[in-house]
Amino acid sequence: MKIINLDHISANPILPEIKDVMIKAIQQDYANPSSQHKSGEQAAEALVKARKSVAKLINCAVEKEIVFTSGGTESINHAIKGVALANADKGKHIITSNIEHNAVIRSIRRLKSAGYKVTSISVDNQCRVNPQDVADAICDETILVSIMHSNNETGTIQPIEEIGKLTKEKKVIFHTDAVDSVGIVPIDVQKLGVDLLSFASNTFYGPAGVGGLYIRRGSRVFPLLDGGVQEHNKRAGAENLIGIIGMGKAAQLARQDMDKRLAHVKEIKEKILKQLPDYIDEYIINTHPEYSLPSLLSISLKYIEGESVMLMLDDENIAVSTRSACATGSLRASHVLMSLGLNHADAQGTLVISFGVDNTKEDVDRFLTALKNAVTTLRDISPLYNKRNSSG
Amino acid sequence: MYNETVMDHFRNPRNVGVLEDADGVGEVGNPICGDMMTVYLKIKDDCIKDIRFQTFGCGSAIAVSSMLTEIAKGKSLNDAKNITNMDVAEALEGLPTNKLHCSNLGADALQLAIKDYEDKKAGITKPAPIRVEKHEHTHGDKCYCPYCDIEISENVTFCEACQSNLEEHHH
């Protein structure tokens, strides 16, 4: 039975055209782009070509503003720690939100233990930050605002453009973690008004282990890695050229096919939302109806726990993700779902369904049938469902 | 992630359900901890004649519940009292380290159900069990942070390791 991938948020397959380009690059035995001999120059040309392609994807006019990294996590660490270290003489106050990815949370936590002060903004019950809260939190000491573009658990998209206007006005550096957005939805760094933006190649079907950080010219940011002068002195270490070439191709395809891909995932999302009530009852949709990734749905299934559902779907060769406590290796209910105001039981019963170019309408039918079976079986076992029945 | 024995008990849980005329009922856990289990006992001649369970929880919690009922079924109450969490985990041929806490659920619920039976028999009446939204250390062993699973001391309101606030959870 074909494996249905409804877990694109965790990993994406590398598209065949991208694989081909990467295999060709491996066979060419590229040299170090910093070398001045012929093969080095050939490698440098490939690097420039990839950088141009990636810059175009986020409408960055000056391609030197793109720094290639080892992925989203490095980009985020670079942005946050780099800004904090470079601007410590101006102040030590950082503003973020309650729903960030661990790469942001833990980078900021590290800075907190080094004496930085942090304001973490709450979201409303639809997972959105109110830009006014950011404005209110900015003080003379504020050097950085870091708010994610889209949330990896609920898919909710934040009002980045509005926040960008505020930070520009107050002359505070603004970073956005756009790892789950770039290549999926149109991103325009000029329109968003951000100073730094983190993204990753695998989000748009490129290889994992390579990503990018947009750094607006003139922003004060220290490198995370010190060493050679690669990446215009912003990121030391010989480039992962094969990965970067793959990312360049992925960016080109993402830009070219963006409308087609968006229409496809929107259709799948609408089909799931429309048909879900025919299959199950008593669930909560955590994804914002308007401001959200078209490729992701977060569903909290009442009275049951997410990992059990995930395992049952896996038995039917359907891959989904769960943000329930157990699946993350700790007992912790997702901090994102808790900040939406979900109760613990509902947060534990949450599935994240994320789809992509390889999914079909038939996949949705198979998923909904399997989901119904899993939910029925698990509710039969659940003492919470039992109580709910006996109490009325 | 799980071995075949665990997956077998997860896929085909034994003794699922409710005994309407149960002689003893034990309930442990709550959704804050991630798992919740209710055990129902039917006792005859001081032996567990029938046992059923209901569980809200992950794959491991369901497998633990199922295995527990298999081990306990037919045992004398004295023997059943000696069933430990480790017995259940061993019968399942091991659980992932971060899931070992789930095995606590099973034996705890069984011990509470036996106590409920003995209390009733001794004429000790108590109100019907209600779900307690507090973390209870019925297993009497070490205490772990509910968020990062690091060992913590009782009554702390803050986990140093993951910087989580435990007040809501941990009075």
Coordinates of C-alpha atoms in Angstrom, one line a residue:
Chain A
M1 CA 0.0 0.0 0.0
K2 CA 1.3 3.4 -1.0
I3 CA 2.5 5.5 2.0
I4 CA 0.5 8.7 2.1
N5 CA 2.7 11.6 3.4
L6 CA 0.5 14.0 5.4
D7 CA 3.5 15.1 7.4
H8 CA 5.2 17.6 5.1
I9 CA 5.9 19.9 8.0
S10 CA 8.4 17.4 9.3
A11 CA 10.2 16.7 6.0
N12 CA 9.6 17.0 2.3
P13 CA 10.8 14.7 -0.4
I14 CA 13.4 16.1 -2.7
L15 CA 11.7 16.6 -6.1
P16 CA 13.2 14.6 -9.0
E17 CA 14.3 17.7 -11.0
I18 CA 16.2 18.9 -7.9
K19 CA 17.8 15.4 -7.3
D20 CA 19.0 15.4 -10.9
V21 CA 20.7 18.8 -10.5
M22 CA 22.3 17.7 -7.3
I23 CA 23.6 14.4 -8.8
K24 CA 25.0 16.3 -11.7
A25 CA 26.7 18.6 -9.3
I26 CA 28.2 15.7 -7.3
Q27 CA 29.5 14.2 -10.5
Q28 CA 31.2 17.5 -11.5
D29 CA 33.4 17.4 -8.5
Y30 CA 33.1 21.0 -7.7
A31 CA 36.1 22.7 -6.1
N32 CA 36.0 25.2 -3.2
P33 CA 34.3 28.4 -4.4
S34 CA 36.9 30.5 -2.6
S35 CA 39.7 29.0 -4.7
Q36 CA 41.0 31.2 -7.5
H37 CA 41.8 28.5 -10.1
K38 CA 39.5 27.5 -12.9
S39 CA 37.6 24.8 -11.0
G40 CA 37.2 27.2 -8.0
E41 CA 35.8 29.8 -10.3
Q42 CA 33.3 27.4 -11.8
A43 CA 32.2 26.5 -8.2
A44 CA 31.9 30.2 -7.4
E45 CA 29.7 30.7 -10.5
A46 CA 27.4 27.9 -9.3
L47 CA 27.2 29.5 -5.9
V48 CA 26.2 32.9 -7.4
K49 CA 23.6 31.3 -9.6
A50 CA 22.0 29.6 -6.6
R51 CA 22.1 32.8 -4.5
K52 CA 20.4 34.7 -7.3
S53 CA 17.6 32.1 -7.5
V54 CA 17.1 32.1 -3.7
A55 CA 17.2 35.9 -3.5
K56 CA 14.4 36.1 -6.2
L57 CA 12.2 33.7 -4.2
I58 CA 11.9 36.2 -1.4
N59 CA 12.2 39.3 -3.6
C60 CA 15.5 40.4 -2.2
A61 CA 17.0 42.9 -4.5
V62 CA 20.6 42.7 -3.3
E63 CA 21.7 39.0 -3.6
K64 CA 24.6 39.6 -1.1
E65 CA 21.9 39.9 1.6
I66 CA 21.4 36.2 1.4
V67 CA 23.7 34.1 3.6
F68 CA 23.7 30.3 3.1
T69 CA 23.5 28.3 6.3
S70 CA 23.1 24.7 7.4
G71 CA 19.4 25.1 7.8
G72 CA 16.6 26.9 9.6
T73 CA 18.0 26.3 13.1
E74 CA 21.4 27.8 12.2
S75 CA 19.8 30.8 10.5
I76 CA 17.6 31.5 13.6
N77 CA 20.6 31.1 16.0
H78 CA 22.7 33.4 13.8
A79 CA 20.0 36.0 13.6
I80 CA 19.1 36.2 17.3
K81 CA 22.5 35.7 18.9
G82 CA 24.2 37.7 16.2
V83 CA 22.0 40.7 16.7
A84 CA 22.2 40.4 20.5
L85 CA 26.0 40.3 20.6
A86 CA 26.4 43.1 18.0
N87 CA 24.0 45.5 19.7
A88 CA 24.7 44.8 23.4
D89 CA 26.1 48.3 23.8
K90 CA 22.7 49.8 22.8
G91 CA 20.6 47.6 25.0
K92 CA 19.8 44.1 26.1
H93 CA 16.0 43.9 25.7
I94 CA 14.5 41.3 23.2
I95 CA 10.8 40.9 22.3
T96 CA 9.4 37.6 21.1
S97 CA 6.2 35.7 21.2
N98 CA 4.9 32.7 23.2
I99 CA 4.5 30.5 20.2
E100 CA 8.0 30.4 18.7
H101 CA 9.9 27.4 17.6
N102 CA 12.4 25.9 20.0
A103 CA 15.3 27.3 17.9
V104 CA 14.0 30.8 18.8
I105 CA 12.9 30.0 22.4
R106 CA 16.2 28.3 23.3
S107 CA 18.4 30.9 21.6
I108 CA 16.7 33.6 23.6
R109 CA 16.8 31.5 26.8
R110 CA 20.6 31.3 26.3
L111 CA 20.8 35.0 26.0
K112 CA 18.6 35.4 29.1
S113 CA 21.1 33.5 31.2
A114 CA 23.7 36.0 29.9
G115 CA 21.8 38.9 31.2
Y116 CA 19.5 39.9 28.4
K117 CA 15.9 40.8 29.3
V118 CA 13.1 39.2 27.4
T119 CA 9.4 40.2 26.8
S120 CA 7.4 37.3 25.4
I121 CA 4.1 38.3 23.9
S122 CA 0.9 36.2 24.2
V123 CA -1.2 35.4 21.2
D124 CA -5.0 35.5 21.0
N125 CA -7.1 32.4 20.9
Q126 CA -6.5 32.1 17.2
C127 CA -2.7 32.1 17.6
R128 CA -2.1 35.6 16.4
V129 CA 0.1 38.3 17.9
N130 CA -1.4 41.8 18.2
P131 CA 1.1 44.3 16.7
Q132 CA 0.0 46.8 19.3
D133 CA 1.4 44.5 22.0
V134 CA 4.8 44.6 20.3
A135 CA 4.6 48.4 20.1
D136 CA 3.8 48.6 23.8
A137 CA 6.7 46.3 24.7
I138 CA 9.3 48.3 22.8
C139 CA 11.5 50.4 25.1
D140 CA 14.8 52.3 24.8
E141 CA 16.7 49.1 25.6
T142 CA 15.0 47.0 22.9
I143 CA 17.5 45.8 20.3
L144 CA 15.5 42.9 18.6
V145 CA 12.0 41.8 17.9
S146 CA 11.7 38.2 16.7
I147 CA 8.3 37.0 15.7
M148 CA 7.7 33.9 13.5
H149 CA 6.0 34.3 10.1
S150 CA 3.9 31.1 10.3
N151 CA 3.6 28.7 13.1
N152 CA 4.7 25.1 12.6
E153 CA 1.9 23.6 14.7
T154 CA -1.1 25.6 13.8
G155 CA -0.1 27.1 10.5
T156 CA -1.2 30.6 11.6
I157 CA 0.5 33.5 9.8
Q158 CA 1.4 36.5 11.9
P159 CA 0.9 40.2 11.0
I160 CA 4.6 40.6 10.1
E161 CA 4.1 43.6 7.8
E162 CA 2.4 45.6 10.5
I163 CA 5.1 44.7 13.0
G164 CA 7.7 45.6 10.4
K165 CA 6.3 49.1 10.2
L166 CA 6.5 49.5 13.9
T167 CA 10.0 48.3 14.3
K168 CA 11.2 50.4 11.4
E169 CA 9.7 53.5 13.0
K170 CA 11.3 52.7 16.4
K171 CA 14.6 51.6 14.8
V172 CA 14.6 48.2 16.3
I173 CA 16.0 45.2 14.4
F174 CA 13.2 42.8 13.3
H175 CA 13.8 39.1 12.6
T176 CA 11.2 36.6 11.5
D177 CA 11.4 32.9 11.5
A178 CA 9.9 32.1 8.1
V179 CA 11.1 28.5 7.9
D180 CA 7.7 27.1 7.3
S181 CA 6.6 29.9 4.9
V182 CA 9.3 30.5 2.4
G183 CA 8.7 28.6 -0.8
I184 CA 5.1 27.7 0.3
V185 CA 3.5 31.1 0.3
P186 CA 4.7 34.3 -1.4
I187 CA 7.3 36.1 0.7
D188 CA 8.6 39.5 -0.1
V189 CA 11.3 40.8 2.3
Q190 CA 10.9 44.4 1.1
K191 CA 7.1 44.4 1.6
L192 CA 7.4 42.7 5.0
G193 CA 9.9 45.2 6.2
V194 CA 12.0 42.7 8.1
D195 CA 15.7 43.1 8.7
L196 CA 16.4 39.4 9.0
L197 CA 14.5 36.4 7.8
S198 CA 15.3 32.7 8.4
F199 CA 14.3 30.0 5.9
A200 CA 15.2 26.4 5.0
S201 CA 15.5 24.5 1.7
N202 CA 13.6 21.4 2.6
T203 CA 10.4 23.4 3.1
F204 CA 10.2 23.8 -0.6
Y205 CA 11.4 20.3 -1.6
G206 CA 15.1 21.0 -1.6
P207 CA 17.7 19.0 0.4
A208 CA 17.7 19.2 4.2
G209 CA 20.9 20.5 5.9
V210 CA 20.9 23.8 3.9
G211 CA 19.1 27.0 4.6
G212 CA 19.4 30.7 4.3
L213 CA 19.4 33.9 6.3
Y214 CA 18.4 37.2 4.8
I215 CA 20.3 40.0 6.4
R216 CA 19.2 43.5 5.2
R217 CA 22.2 45.6 4.3
G218 CA 23.3 47.8 7.2
S219 CA 21.9 45.6 9.9
R220 CA 24.4 45.0 12.8
V221 CA 24.7 41.3 13.1
F222 CA 27.8 39.3 14.3
P223 CA 28.5 36.0 12.6
L224 CA 27.6 32.8 14.5
L225 CA 30.6 30.9 13.1
D226 CA 34.0 32.7 13.0
G227 CA 36.6 31.6 10.6
G228 CA 37.1 32.3 6.9
V229 CA 35.6 35.1 4.8
Q230 CA 33.0 33.0 3.0
E231 CA 29.5 34.3 2.5
H232 CA 30.7 37.9 2.4
N233 CA 32.3 37.5 5.8
K234 CA 29.0 36.6 7.4
R235 CA 29.3 32.8 7.7
A236 CA 32.7 31.1 7.9
G237 CA 33.3 27.6 6.5
A238 CA 33.5 26.2 3.0
E239 CA 30.0 26.2 1.5
N240 CA 27.9 23.1 1.2
L241 CA 27.9 23.6 -2.5
I242 CA 25.9 20.5 -3.5
G243 CA 23.2 21.4 -1.0
I244 CA 23.2 25.0 -2.1
I245 CA 22.9 24.1 -5.8
G246 CA 19.9 21.9 -4.8
M247 CA 18.4 24.7 -2.8
G248 CA 18.9 27.1 -5.8
K249 CA 17.0 24.7 -8.1
A250 CA 14.3 24.2 -5.5
A251 CA 13.9 28.0 -5.1
Q252 CA 13.6 28.4 -8.9
L253 CA 10.8 25.7 -9.1
A254 CA 9.0 27.1 -6.0
R255 CA 8.8 30.5 -7.6
Q256 CA 7.8 29.2 -11.0
D257 CA 5.2 26.7 -9.6
M258 CA 4.0 28.8 -6.6
D259 CA 0.5 29.5 -7.9
K260 CA -0.1 25.9 -9.1
R261 CA 1.2 24.4 -5.8
L262 CA -0.9 26.9 -3.7
A263 CA -4.1 26.0 -5.6
H264 CA -3.4 22.3 -5.2
V265 CA -2.9 22.4 -1.4
K266 CA -5.8 24.8 -0.9
E267 CA -8.0 22.3 -2.7
I268 CA -6.8 19.5 -0.4
K269 CA -7.3 21.6 2.7
E270 CA -10.8 22.6 1.7
K271 CA -11.7 19.0 0.9
I272 CA -10.6 17.8 4.3
L273 CA -12.4 20.7 6.1
K274 CA -15.6 20.1 4.1
Q275 CA -15.7 16.3 4.5
L276 CA -14.4 16.0 8.1
P277 CA -17.9 16.4 9.7
D278 CA -19.1 13.4 7.7
Y279 CA -16.5 11.2 9.3
I280 CA -16.0 12.5 12.9
D281 CA -17.5 14.7 15.5
E282 CA -16.3 16.7 18.5
Y283 CA -13.1 18.2 17.2
I284 CA -11.5 21.6 17.2
I285 CA -9.8 23.2 14.2
N286 CA -6.8 25.2 15.6
T287 CA -5.8 26.6 12.2
H288 CA -6.8 30.2 11.5
P289 CA -9.6 30.4 8.9
E290 CA -8.0 33.3 7.1
Y291 CA -4.4 33.9 8.1
S292 CA -2.8 30.4 7.8
L293 CA -0.6 28.2 5.7
P294 CA -2.7 26.6 3.0
S295 CA -0.7 23.4 3.4
L296 CA -1.4 22.7 7.1
L297 CA -4.3 21.8 9.4
S298 CA -4.2 21.4 13.1
I299 CA -7.1 19.3 14.5
S300 CA -7.7 18.6 18.2
L301 CA -9.7 15.4 18.6
K302 CA -11.6 15.3 21.9
Y303 CA -11.3 12.5 24.5
I304 CA -8.3 10.8 22.8
E305 CA -4.6 11.2 22.7
G306 CA -2.7 12.2 19.5
E307 CA 0.1 9.7 19.5
S308 CA -2.4 6.8 19.6
V309 CA -4.1 8.2 16.5
M310 CA -0.8 8.7 14.8
L311 CA 0.2 5.1 15.4
M312 CA -3.1 3.7 14.1
L313 CA -2.9 5.9 11.0
D314 CA 0.7 4.7 10.6
D315 CA -0.6 1.1 10.5
E316 CA -2.7 2.2 7.5
N317 CA 0.5 3.7 5.9
I318 CA -0.6 7.3 6.5
A319 CA 2.0 9.5 8.1
V320 CA 0.8 12.4 10.2
S321 CA 2.4 14.4 13.0
T322 CA 1.3 15.0 16.5
R323 CA 2.1 17.6 19.0
S324 CA 0.8 15.6 21.8
A325 CA 3.0 15.4 24.9
C326 CA 4.2 11.9 24.5
A327 CA 5.3 12.2 20.9
T328 CA 7.8 14.9 21.8
G329 CA 9.5 12.7 24.3
S330 CA 8.2 14.5 27.3
L331 CA 5.0 14.9 29.1
R332 CA 4.7 18.4 28.0
A333 CA 1.6 19.5 26.2
S334 CA 2.5 21.8 23.3
H335 CA 3.3 25.3 24.5
V336 CA 1.6 26.6 21.3
L337 CA -1.6 24.8 21.8
M338 CA -1.7 25.8 25.5
S339 CA -1.2 29.5 24.6
L340 CA -4.3 29.2 22.4
G341 CA -6.2 28.4 25.5
L342 CA -6.9 24.7 24.8
N343 CA -7.3 22.5 27.9
H344 CA -4.7 19.8 28.4
A345 CA -6.9 16.9 27.2
D346 CA -7.7 18.7 23.9
A347 CA -4.1 19.7 23.4
Q348 CA -3.0 16.1 23.9
G349 CA -5.4 15.0 21.2
T350 CA -4.0 17.2 18.5
L351 CA -2.9 16.1 15.0
V352 CA -1.0 18.2 12.5
I353 CA -1.9 17.3 9.0
S354 CA 0.4 18.9 6.4
F355 CA 0.2 18.3 2.7
G356 CA 2.1 19.0 -0.5
V357 CA 2.6 18.5 -4.2
D358 CA 2.5 14.6 -3.9
N359 CA -0.9 14.4 -2.3
T360 CA -4.1 13.5 -4.2
K361 CA -7.8 13.7 -3.5
E362 CA -7.8 9.9 -3.1
D363 CA -5.2 10.4 -0.3
V364 CA -7.8 12.5 1.6
D365 CA -10.5 9.9 1.2
R366 CA -8.2 7.2 2.6
F367 CA -7.0 9.5 5.4
L368 CA -10.6 10.4 6.5
T369 CA -11.7 6.8 6.5
A370 CA -8.7 5.7 8.6
L371 CA -9.1 8.7 10.9
K372 CA -12.7 7.7 11.6
N373 CA -11.7 4.2 12.5
A374 CA -8.9 5.3 14.8
V375 CA -11.1 7.9 16.5
T376 CA -13.9 5.4 17.1
T377 CA -11.6 2.7 18.4
L378 CA -9.8 5.1 20.8
R379 CA -13.0 6.7 22.1
D380 CA -14.3 3.3 22.9
I381 CA -11.3 2.8 25.2
S382 CA -11.3 6.3 26.6
P383 CA -12.5 7.0 30.2
L384 CA -13.0 10.6 29.2
Y385 CA -15.4 9.7 26.4
N386 CA -17.1 7.3 28.8
K387 CA -17.6 10.1 31.4
R388 CA -18.8 12.5 28.8
N389 CA -21.5 10.0 27.8
S390 CA -22.6 9.2 31.3
S391 CA -22.7 12.8 32.3
G392 CA -25.1 13.6 29.6
Chain B
M1 CA 9.7 3.3 18.3
Y2 CA 7.8 0.5 20.1
N3 CA 8.7 -3.3 20.1
E4 CA 6.2 -5.8 18.6
T5 CA 4.8 -6.9 22.0
V6 CA 3.9 -3.3 22.8
M7 CA 2.4 -2.8 19.4
D8 CA 0.4 -6.0 19.7
H9 CA -1.1 -4.9 22.9
F10 CA -1.7 -1.4 21.5
R11 CA -3.4 -2.8 18.3
N12 CA -5.4 -5.5 20.1
P13 CA -5.8 -4.3 23.7
R14 CA -7.1 -7.1 26.0
N15 CA -9.9 -6.6 28.5
V16 CA -11.1 -3.2 27.4
G17 CA -14.3 -1.8 28.8
V18 CA -16.3 -1.1 31.9
L19 CA -17.7 -3.5 34.5
E20 CA -21.0 -2.0 35.5
D21 CA -21.2 -4.0 38.8
A22 CA -17.5 -3.8 39.6
D23 CA -16.4 -4.7 43.2
G24 CA -13.5 -2.3 43.0
V25 CA -12.7 0.7 40.8
G26 CA -9.3 2.5 40.6
E27 CA -8.6 5.6 38.7
V28 CA -5.2 7.3 38.2
G29 CA -3.7 10.1 36.2
N30 CA -5.2 13.0 34.5
P31 CA -4.9 14.7 31.1
I32 CA -2.3 17.2 32.4
C33 CA 0.0 14.2 32.9
G34 CA -0.9 13.0 29.5
D35 CA -2.4 9.7 30.6
M36 CA -5.5 8.5 32.5
M37 CA -6.6 5.0 33.4
T38 CA -9.5 3.4 35.1
V39 CA -9.4 -0.2 36.3
Y40 CA -12.6 -2.2 37.1
L41 CA -12.4 -5.4 39.2
K42 CA -14.8 -8.3 39.8
I43 CA -13.6 -10.3 42.9
K44 CA -14.6 -13.8 43.9
D45 CA -13.1 -15.8 46.7
D46 CA -10.4 -13.2 47.0
C47 CA -9.4 -13.7 43.4
I48 CA -9.6 -11.3 40.4
K49 CA -12.3 -13.0 38.5
D50 CA -12.7 -10.3 35.9
I51 CA -10.8 -7.1 35.1
R52 CA -11.4 -4.3 32.6
F53 CA -9.8 -1.0 31.8
Q54 CA -10.3 2.3 30.0
T55 CA -7.4 4.5 29.1
F56 CA -6.8 7.9 27.7
G57 CA -3.2 8.0 26.6
C58 CA -0.4 7.3 24.2
G59 CA 0.4 3.9 22.6
S60 CA 2.5 2.9 25.5
A61 CA -0.2 3.8 28.1
I62 CA -2.7 1.6 26.3
A63 CA -0.3 -1.3 25.9
V64 CA 0.6 -1.0 29.6
S65 CA -3.1 -1.1 30.6
S66 CA -3.7 -4.1 28.4
M67 CA -0.7 -6.1 29.7
L68 CA -1.6 -5.2 33.3
T69 CA -5.0 -6.7 33.0
E70 CA -3.5 -9.9 31.5
I71 CA -1.1 -10.3 34.4
A72 CA -3.7 -9.5 37.0
K73 CA -6.5 -11.6 35.7
G74 CA -7.1 -14.8 37.8
K75 CA -4.6 -13.8 40.5
S76 CA -5.3 -13.8 44.2
L77 CA -5.6 -10.4 45.7
N78 CA -2.4 -11.0 47.7
D79 CA -0.5 -11.9 44.5
A80 CA -2.0 -9.0 42.6
K81 CA -0.9 -6.6 45.3
N82 CA 2.7 -7.6 44.4
I83 CA 2.4 -6.6 40.8
T84 CA 4.8 -3.8 40.1
N85 CA 5.2 -1.3 37.3
M86 CA 8.4 -3.0 36.5
D87 CA 6.6 -6.4 36.1
V88 CA 4.3 -4.8 33.5
A89 CA 7.2 -3.1 31.6
E90 CA 9.2 -6.4 31.6
A91 CA 6.2 -8.4 30.3
L92 CA 6.0 -5.9 27.5
E93 CA 9.7 -6.6 26.8
G94 CA 10.7 -3.0 27.5
L95 CA 9.4 0.5 26.8
P96 CA 11.3 3.5 25.5
T97 CA 13.0 5.3 28.4
N98 CA 10.8 8.4 28.0
K99 CA 7.7 6.2 28.1
L100 CA 8.6 4.3 31.3
H101 CA 6.4 6.8 33.3
C102 CA 3.4 5.3 31.5
S103 CA 4.1 1.9 33.1
N104 CA 3.4 3.6 36.5
L105 CA -0.1 4.1 35.5
G106 CA -1.1 0.4 35.3
A107 CA 0.0 -1.0 38.7
D108 CA -1.1 2.2 40.4
A109 CA -4.6 1.9 39.1
L110 CA -4.8 -1.8 40.0
Q111 CA -3.6 -1.1 43.6
L112 CA -6.3 1.6 44.0
A113 CA -9.0 -0.7 42.6
I114 CA -8.0 -3.4 45.1
K115 CA -8.0 -0.8 47.9
D116 CA -11.5 0.4 46.8
Y117 CA -12.7 -3.2 47.0
E118 CA -11.2 -3.8 50.5
D119 CA -12.5 -0.5 51.8
K120 CA -16.0 -1.4 50.6
K121 CA -15.7 -4.8 52.2
A122 CA -14.6 -3.3 55.5
G123 CA -17.6 -1.0 55.3
I124 CA -15.6 2.2 54.8
T125 CA -17.8 4.3 52.6
K126 CA -16.5 7.2 50.6
P127 CA -17.8 9.4 47.9
A128 CA -17.7 8.2 44.4
P129 CA -14.3 8.7 42.9
I130 CA -14.0 12.0 41.2
R131 CA -11.3 13.0 38.8
V132 CA -8.6 15.0 40.6
E133 CA -6.9 17.6 38.5
K134 CA -3.8 17.4 40.6
H135 CA -0.7 15.3 40.0
E136 CA -0.7 12.5 42.5
H137 CA 2.4 10.5 43.4
T138 CA 0.5 7.3 44.2
H139 CA 3.5 5.3 43.1
G140 CA 5.5 6.8 45.8
D141 CA 8.8 7.0 43.9
K142 CA 10.7 9.8 42.5
C143 CA 9.1 13.0 41.1
Y144 CA 9.7 14.2 37.6
C145 CA 9.1 17.4 35.9
P146 CA 5.9 16.9 33.8
Y147 CA 7.4 19.0 31.0
C148 CA 10.9 17.7 30.5
D149 CA 11.0 14.5 32.6
I150 CA 14.0 15.6 34.6
E151 CA 14.0 14.4 38.2
I152 CA 12.9 17.2 40.6
S153 CA 12.2 17.4 44.3
E154 CA 8.7 17.5 45.6
N155 CA 7.0 20.8 46.1
V156 CA 9.2 22.9 43.8
T157 CA 7.2 25.4 41.8
F158 CA 9.7 25.8 39.0
C159 CA 11.8 23.4 37.0
E160 CA 15.4 24.7 36.7
A161 CA 16.1 22.4 33.8
C162 CA 13.4 23.6 31.4
Q163 CA 12.3 26.7 33.2
S164 CA 8.7 25.6 33.3
N165 CA 6.3 26.9 35.9
L166 CA 4.9 24.0 37.9
E167 CA 2.5 25.8 40.2
E168 CA -0.6 24.9 38.3
H169 CA 0.5 21.3 38.2
H170 CA 2.2 20.6 41.3
H171 CA 0.7 21.9 44.6

